[in-house]
Amino acid sequence: MKIRLLILLIFAVNFVTKAQGITITSATSWTVSPLSSANIITKAGKDYAGFETSPANQTLLKLTGTVLCSINIQQVTGANWDSNLKIYARRSGAGTGLAILLGGGSYQLVTTSSTQLFTAALGILLGKEDIPIQYQIQGLSVLLPAKSYSTTIMYTISVVL
Amino acid sequence: MRYLLILLLLTKFCCSRAQNVTVGITMPSVALLDLLGNGSTDFTLSSTAPSEAGNSINTTSSNLGTWLIFTSAIASGFSRSIKGDVSGTLPPGIRLRLDISPYTGSGQGFTGGNSIVTGNVYLTNTATSFIDNIKGAFTGIAYGSDGFKLKYSLEVQTYADIRSGTSVLTVRYTIVDN
C-alpha cells in the first residue's frame, strides 16, 4: 500500500510539474512589409521615425496547467537579423478564462536570454485563452542595409510553484 | 494503476511547453536628395569689367547659400554617388566651379570613408561625381548646419573666348547607384 502511494505521489508530482502547456492560437508570424506610413521617408535628410508596432492581438496564447507558471520569452537570433533592431513585447490584455495573470503589461525588450514576460496562476479548471501579445520593433534606420530581416521569438512555460 | 497511466499519458502528450513566432521586417531602398537655400536656391553670379586698362575682369563673385542634403538606404555591398551637371550653355570662356565643404550636422553615415567629398568640380553638361561611397546615411534637414555646404563661383577658362552677355543655367544634382 505504501509503495502504491509513493508511486502515485511521484506521478502526481511529475504531472503537476510537466503538465502545463502553451499554445499559439493565432497566426505564428508578424511581418512588416511595407513599412507603415509613419516610417515612409518623404523628405531628404531624414531617418525613419524609429519603430513599428503590431496590432494589439498579434499573438494569442492559450495556457493550460495546474500550478503557478512563468511565461518566458526570448529571441532566437539567426543570421538574418541585425542586432540594432530591437524587439519589444507586452501582454496587451487579460484574455479569457479564470486563470489569474500577473505582469507583462509594459513593453519589455526581448533578448536572447529567456526572460519572464508574465506569470499565470493556472488550475485544472483555471485555464486561459486568447491572451493577446503586442510587439514593437525599434531601431529602424536607413543606416541598416536595405533587405528583409526575420527572427524567431520563442515562448516557454515553466513551473514557478 | 489505471489513473497513474492516464496521468503519465497526460504528462507526456497533452502539453507543449514552447512555441515560436516569426517576426520579419523589410527595410526598403531609399534615395532622396534635396537642396536647401536661404529662401531660394536660385542665385546670380557676375563678372565685372576692370577699371584700368590691362587688368583682367573680376570673377570673384560667388554664392555660398545652398546646402545639399540627402537620405540613402541601400543593400549591403552597394554604394551610391552624387553627381552634378548643368543644362543650358555656359558663357563662352567661363566655367562654373562647385566647391563642396565636408559634411557637418546631426546626421549619420559620414564616417569611415563613407559619403565622402571626392573633390571640387567644374559643372558642365556632363554629370560629374563629387560625393562618393554613399551607403546608409542621412544628413539632417536643418538649413545652415546639416549637409554639404555648396559654393558656386566663376573662373576664366579661355580669356580669348569671353564675350559680354547673360546666360541662364540650371544646375542639376542626382543621386545614383554605383
Short mmCIF file of C-alpha atoms in Angstrom, two decimals:
data_model
loop_
_atom_site.label_atom_id
_atom_site.label_comp_id
_atom_site.label_asym_id
_atom_site.label_seq_id
_atom_site.Cartn_x
_atom_site.Cartn_y
_atom_site.Cartn_z
CA MET A 1 0.00 0.00 0.00
CA LYS A 2 2.79 2.41 0.92
CA ILE A 3 4.57 1.62 -2.32
CA ARG A 4 1.44 2.39 -4.28
CA LEU A 5 1.05 5.71 -2.52
CA LEU A 6 4.67 6.55 -3.19
CA ILE A 7 4.31 5.75 -6.88
CA LEU A 8 1.11 7.79 -7.02
CA LEU A 9 2.88 10.70 -5.36
CA ILE A 10 5.79 10.52 -7.81
CA PHE A 11 3.46 10.51 -10.80
CA ALA A 12 1.34 13.28 -9.33
CA VAL A 13 4.37 15.48 -8.79
CA ASN A 14 5.57 14.63 -12.29
CA PHE A 15 2.19 15.62 -13.71
CA VAL A 16 1.99 18.87 -11.83
CA THR A 17 5.47 19.90 -12.89
CA LYS A 18 5.18 18.88 -16.52
CA ALA A 19 1.54 19.16 -17.50
CA GLN A 20 1.48 22.90 -18.14
CA GLY A 21 1.20 23.84 -21.77
CA ILE A 22 1.33 26.83 -24.08
CA THR A 23 -0.29 27.10 -27.50
CA ILE A 24 -0.43 29.88 -30.05
CA THR A 25 -3.96 30.09 -31.38
CA SER A 26 -3.34 32.97 -33.80
CA ALA A 27 -1.02 33.44 -36.73
CA THR A 28 2.53 32.49 -35.85
CA SER A 29 4.21 35.26 -37.77
CA TRP A 30 4.26 39.06 -37.93
CA THR A 31 5.87 40.65 -40.96
CA VAL A 32 6.22 44.38 -41.54
CA SER A 33 6.26 44.94 -45.29
CA PRO A 34 5.93 47.63 -46.39
CA LEU A 35 6.76 49.94 -43.53
CA SER A 36 3.88 51.90 -42.02
CA SER A 37 3.11 55.38 -43.31
CA ALA A 38 4.84 56.89 -40.25
CA ASN A 39 8.09 55.38 -41.49
CA ILE A 40 7.87 56.40 -45.11
CA ILE A 41 10.60 58.97 -45.69
CA THR A 42 9.25 61.72 -47.89
CA LYS A 43 11.89 64.36 -47.25
CA ALA A 44 15.59 64.06 -48.00
CA GLY A 45 17.83 64.29 -44.97
CA LYS A 46 15.57 62.41 -42.58
CA ASP A 47 15.83 58.99 -40.96
CA TYR A 48 12.92 56.71 -40.07
CA ALA A 49 10.62 57.69 -37.23
CA GLY A 50 12.06 54.75 -35.37
CA PHE A 51 9.64 51.90 -34.65
CA GLU A 52 6.86 49.68 -35.95
CA THR A 53 4.02 48.41 -33.75
CA SER A 54 1.96 45.29 -34.34
CA PRO A 55 -1.79 45.02 -33.73
CA ALA A 56 -2.56 44.58 -30.04
CA ASN A 57 -3.64 40.98 -30.54
CA GLN A 58 -0.87 39.95 -32.92
CA THR A 59 -0.22 36.74 -30.98
CA LEU A 60 -2.86 34.92 -28.93
CA LEU A 61 -1.66 32.48 -26.30
CA LYS A 62 -3.54 29.62 -24.69
CA LEU A 63 -2.26 28.35 -21.38
CA THR A 64 -3.06 25.14 -19.52
CA GLY A 65 -1.65 23.79 -16.32
CA THR A 66 -2.20 23.14 -12.67
CA VAL A 67 0.14 25.49 -10.87
CA LEU A 68 1.67 28.97 -10.88
CA CYS A 69 3.61 29.21 -14.12
CA SER A 70 6.05 31.63 -15.68
CA ILE A 71 5.62 32.52 -19.34
CA ASN A 72 9.03 33.44 -20.68
CA ILE A 73 10.03 34.99 -23.96
CA GLN A 74 13.32 35.08 -25.83
CA GLN A 75 14.67 35.86 -29.25
CA VAL A 76 16.32 33.07 -31.18
CA THR A 77 18.57 35.11 -33.43
CA GLY A 78 19.71 33.92 -36.77
CA ALA A 79 21.96 35.24 -39.49
CA ASN A 80 19.08 37.18 -41.00
CA TRP A 81 18.70 39.73 -38.24
CA ASP A 82 20.53 42.89 -37.25
CA SER A 83 21.26 43.45 -33.58
CA ASN A 84 20.33 47.13 -33.95
CA LEU A 85 16.73 46.05 -34.49
CA LYS A 86 15.22 45.55 -31.04
CA ILE A 87 12.01 43.63 -30.43
CA TYR A 88 9.77 44.56 -27.54
CA ALA A 89 6.71 42.61 -26.37
CA ARG A 90 3.90 43.16 -23.90
CA ARG A 91 0.77 41.42 -22.74
CA SER A 92 -1.87 43.78 -24.09
CA GLY A 93 -4.91 42.20 -22.41
CA ALA A 94 -6.23 39.62 -19.99
CA GLY A 95 -7.60 37.06 -22.42
CA THR A 96 -10.49 34.79 -21.48
CA GLY A 97 -10.71 32.20 -18.72
CA LEU A 98 -10.44 32.07 -14.97
CA ALA A 99 -6.70 31.89 -14.52
CA ILE A 100 -5.01 34.91 -12.98
CA LEU A 101 -2.30 36.69 -14.95
CA LEU A 102 0.29 38.93 -13.36
CA GLY A 103 2.67 41.41 -15.01
CA GLY A 104 3.74 41.87 -18.59
CA GLY A 105 1.61 44.92 -19.31
CA SER A 106 4.50 47.14 -20.31
CA TYR A 107 6.79 46.66 -23.26
CA GLN A 108 9.92 44.77 -22.39
CA LEU A 109 12.96 44.10 -24.52
CA VAL A 110 13.08 40.59 -25.91
CA THR A 111 16.65 39.38 -25.58
CA THR A 112 18.44 36.19 -26.47
CA SER A 113 18.09 35.12 -22.84
CA SER A 114 14.82 33.65 -21.66
CA THR A 115 13.09 36.34 -19.59
CA GLN A 116 9.79 36.26 -17.77
CA LEU A 117 7.04 38.15 -19.61
CA PHE A 118 4.26 37.40 -17.11
CA THR A 119 3.07 34.75 -14.63
CA ALA A 120 -0.15 32.78 -14.67
CA ALA A 121 -1.94 31.08 -11.76
CA LEU A 122 -3.39 28.08 -13.55
CA GLY A 123 -5.51 25.16 -12.41
CA ILE A 124 -7.46 22.24 -13.76
CA LEU A 125 -10.48 24.50 -14.12
CA LEU A 126 -8.45 27.68 -14.42
CA GLY A 127 -7.21 27.81 -17.99
CA LYS A 128 -6.60 30.90 -20.03
CA GLU A 129 -7.10 31.57 -23.73
CA ASP A 130 -6.66 34.41 -26.17
CA ILE A 131 -4.02 36.19 -24.14
CA PRO A 132 -3.01 38.98 -26.53
CA ILE A 133 0.62 39.85 -27.14
CA GLN A 134 1.72 43.01 -28.92
CA TYR A 135 5.13 43.69 -30.41
CA GLN A 136 7.29 46.64 -31.32
CA ILE A 137 10.38 46.68 -33.49
CA GLN A 138 12.63 49.58 -32.57
CA GLY A 139 15.88 50.80 -34.03
CA LEU A 140 14.78 51.29 -37.62
CA SER A 141 17.31 53.34 -39.53
CA VAL A 142 18.47 53.93 -43.07
CA LEU A 143 21.90 53.01 -41.74
CA LEU A 144 20.83 49.36 -41.79
CA PRO A 145 21.28 47.55 -45.10
CA ALA A 146 18.10 47.53 -47.16
CA LYS A 147 16.76 43.97 -47.12
CA SER A 148 14.24 41.68 -45.44
CA TYR A 149 15.05 40.67 -41.88
CA SER A 150 13.49 37.85 -39.88
CA THR A 151 13.94 36.24 -36.50
CA THR A 152 12.18 33.84 -34.16
CA ILE A 153 10.61 34.59 -30.82
CA MET A 154 10.18 31.63 -28.52
CA TYR A 155 7.63 31.40 -25.72
CA THR A 156 8.14 28.87 -22.94
CA ILE A 157 6.06 27.97 -19.91
CA SER A 158 7.58 26.65 -16.73
CA VAL A 159 6.51 25.99 -13.16
CA VAL A 160 7.13 28.69 -10.58
CA LEU A 161 5.44 26.91 -7.65
CA MET B 1 -2.76 1.94 -11.62
CA ARG B 2 -5.24 2.98 -14.31
CA TYR B 3 -5.19 6.58 -13.06
CA LEU B 4 -1.43 6.56 -12.94
CA LEU B 5 -1.29 5.55 -16.58
CA ILE B 6 -3.70 8.34 -17.50
CA LEU B 7 -1.57 10.83 -15.60
CA LEU B 8 1.52 9.55 -17.35
CA LEU B 9 -0.07 9.91 -20.76
CA LEU B 10 -1.28 13.41 -19.96
CA THR B 11 2.19 14.32 -18.83
CA LYS B 12 3.82 13.00 -21.96
CA PHE B 13 1.44 14.06 -24.66
CA CYS B 14 -1.02 16.75 -23.58
CA CYS B 15 1.08 19.83 -23.50
CA SER B 16 3.64 21.74 -25.49
CA ARG B 17 5.89 23.92 -23.38
CA ALA B 18 7.49 26.03 -26.13
CA GLN B 19 6.01 27.86 -29.08
CA ASN B 20 7.62 30.02 -31.77
CA VAL B 21 6.58 33.19 -33.56
CA THR B 22 8.41 34.52 -36.60
CA VAL B 23 8.96 38.28 -36.78
CA GLY B 24 10.03 39.92 -40.02
CA ILE B 25 10.57 43.40 -41.40
CA THR B 26 11.57 44.67 -44.82
CA MET B 27 13.79 47.74 -44.92
CA PRO B 28 13.43 49.31 -48.36
CA SER B 29 15.97 51.04 -50.55
CA VAL B 30 15.78 54.84 -50.23
CA ALA B 31 17.47 57.52 -52.36
CA LEU B 32 16.35 61.11 -51.76
CA LEU B 33 18.26 64.32 -52.44
CA ASP B 34 17.32 67.96 -51.94
CA LEU B 35 18.77 71.45 -51.84
CA LEU B 36 18.19 73.93 -49.06
CA GLY B 37 18.54 77.61 -49.80
CA ASN B 38 18.18 80.81 -47.85
CA GLY B 39 14.69 81.38 -49.17
CA SER B 40 15.63 80.23 -52.66
CA THR B 41 18.28 78.08 -54.29
CA ASP B 42 18.46 80.47 -57.28
CA PHE B 43 21.48 82.73 -57.41
CA THR B 44 23.28 85.17 -59.73
CA LEU B 45 26.99 85.33 -60.38
CA SER B 46 28.57 88.13 -62.35
CA SER B 47 31.95 89.28 -63.53
CA THR B 48 32.88 92.94 -63.56
CA ALA B 49 34.94 94.87 -66.05
CA PRO B 50 38.33 96.17 -64.91
CA SER B 51 38.61 99.87 -64.21
CA GLU B 52 42.08 100.11 -65.58
CA ALA B 53 43.33 99.07 -68.96
CA GLY B 54 45.46 95.95 -68.91
CA ASN B 55 43.74 94.32 -65.91
CA SER B 56 41.67 91.15 -66.01
CA ILE B 57 37.93 91.05 -65.49
CA ASN B 58 36.90 90.37 -61.91
CA THR B 59 35.29 86.94 -61.34
CA THR B 60 35.33 86.85 -57.56
CA SER B 61 31.54 86.70 -57.32
CA SER B 62 30.37 83.57 -55.52
CA ASN B 63 27.33 82.05 -53.85
CA LEU B 64 27.50 80.20 -50.54
CA GLY B 65 23.83 79.99 -49.69
CA THR B 66 22.97 76.46 -50.82
CA TRP B 67 23.20 73.24 -48.80
CA LEU B 68 22.85 69.76 -50.24
CA ILE B 69 21.03 67.15 -48.10
CA PHE B 70 20.12 63.54 -48.75
CA THR B 71 18.90 60.24 -47.34
CA SER B 72 20.20 56.89 -48.57
CA ALA B 73 19.36 53.32 -47.62
CA ILE B 74 20.92 50.64 -49.78
CA ALA B 75 21.61 46.92 -49.81
CA SER B 76 24.81 45.64 -48.30
CA GLY B 77 27.75 45.68 -50.69
CA PHE B 78 26.46 48.55 -52.81
CA SER B 79 27.00 52.29 -52.76
CA ARG B 80 25.84 55.49 -54.41
CA SER B 81 27.32 58.76 -55.54
CA ILE B 82 26.04 62.28 -56.14
CA LYS B 83 26.65 63.95 -59.46
CA GLY B 84 26.09 67.44 -60.75
CA ASP B 85 25.70 68.90 -64.21
CA VAL B 86 24.22 71.96 -65.89
CA SER B 87 21.58 72.30 -68.53
CA GLY B 88 21.95 75.32 -70.75
CA THR B 89 25.00 76.92 -72.32
CA LEU B 90 27.79 78.26 -70.17
CA PRO B 91 29.12 81.70 -71.06
CA PRO B 92 31.97 81.35 -73.55
CA GLY B 93 35.39 81.31 -71.93
CA ILE B 94 33.89 80.96 -68.42
CA ARG B 95 33.45 77.88 -66.29
CA LEU B 96 31.27 77.28 -63.26
CA ARG B 97 33.14 75.91 -60.28
CA LEU B 98 31.49 73.99 -57.45
CA ASP B 99 33.27 73.71 -54.10
CA ILE B 100 31.81 71.22 -51.64
CA SER B 101 32.52 71.56 -47.93
CA PRO B 102 32.88 68.40 -45.84
CA TYR B 103 29.74 67.12 -44.17
CA THR B 104 28.57 68.79 -40.99
CA GLY B 105 25.44 68.21 -38.98
CA SER B 106 23.35 65.86 -36.90
CA GLY B 107 23.06 63.02 -39.40
CA GLN B 108 24.89 59.71 -39.56
CA GLY B 109 26.72 57.66 -42.13
CA PHE B 110 29.61 60.04 -42.79
CA THR B 111 32.49 58.35 -41.02
CA GLY B 112 34.93 55.65 -42.03
CA GLY B 113 35.28 56.87 -45.59
CA ASN B 114 31.54 56.80 -46.26
CA SER B 115 29.76 59.63 -48.08
CA ILE B 116 32.99 61.50 -48.68
CA VAL B 117 33.59 64.53 -50.87
CA THR B 118 35.87 63.37 -53.64
CA GLY B 119 36.81 66.85 -54.80
CA ASN B 120 35.66 70.17 -56.11
CA VAL B 121 34.38 70.11 -59.68
CA TYR B 122 33.62 72.28 -62.66
CA LEU B 123 30.00 71.86 -63.65
CA THR B 124 29.48 71.10 -67.32
CA ASN B 125 26.82 69.46 -69.45
CA THR B 126 28.29 66.11 -68.44
CA ALA B 127 27.42 64.87 -64.94
CA THR B 128 30.43 64.77 -62.63
CA SER B 129 30.59 62.90 -59.32
CA PHE B 130 31.68 64.82 -56.23
CA ILE B 131 30.34 62.76 -53.26
CA ASP B 132 31.01 59.05 -53.37
CA ASN B 133 30.78 55.80 -51.37
CA ILE B 134 27.34 56.68 -50.01
CA LYS B 135 25.80 53.76 -48.15
CA GLY B 136 23.20 54.11 -45.40
CA ALA B 137 23.20 57.78 -44.47
CA PHE B 138 21.02 60.78 -43.65
CA THR B 139 22.23 64.35 -43.41
CA GLY B 140 19.60 66.01 -41.24
CA ILE B 141 17.44 68.84 -42.53
CA ALA B 142 18.46 72.00 -40.67
CA TYR B 143 19.42 74.73 -43.10
CA GLY B 144 22.83 76.18 -42.36
CA SER B 145 24.05 73.31 -40.21
CA ASP B 146 23.08 69.95 -41.77
CA GLY B 147 24.52 68.68 -45.02
CA PHE B 148 27.15 69.77 -47.52
CA LYS B 149 27.62 73.48 -47.99
CA LEU B 150 28.00 74.36 -51.66
CA LYS B 151 29.91 77.26 -53.13
CA TYR B 152 29.41 78.35 -56.73
CA SER B 153 31.90 80.63 -58.41
CA LEU B 154 33.06 81.65 -61.87
CA GLU B 155 36.51 81.13 -63.32
CA VAL B 156 38.05 82.26 -66.56
CA GLN B 157 38.81 79.23 -68.69
CA THR B 158 39.84 80.79 -72.02
CA TYR B 159 40.23 84.54 -71.90
CA ALA B 160 40.07 85.00 -75.65
CA ASP B 161 36.63 83.37 -75.79
CA ILE B 162 34.97 85.65 -73.25
CA ARG B 163 32.04 87.68 -74.56
CA SER B 164 29.73 90.05 -72.76
CA GLY B 165 26.22 88.80 -72.15
CA THR B 166 23.95 86.88 -69.81
CA SER B 167 23.43 83.14 -69.55
CA VAL B 168 20.77 81.33 -67.55
CA LEU B 169 21.68 77.82 -66.43
CA THR B 170 20.07 75.12 -64.37
CA VAL B 171 22.30 73.06 -62.09
CA ARG B 172 21.02 69.54 -61.63
CA TYR B 173 22.03 67.08 -58.90
CA THR B 174 21.33 63.36 -58.96
CA ILE B 175 21.99 60.53 -56.52
CA VAL B 176 22.86 57.40 -58.48
CA ASP B 177 23.69 53.77 -57.77
CA ASN B 178 27.33 52.94 -58.46
#
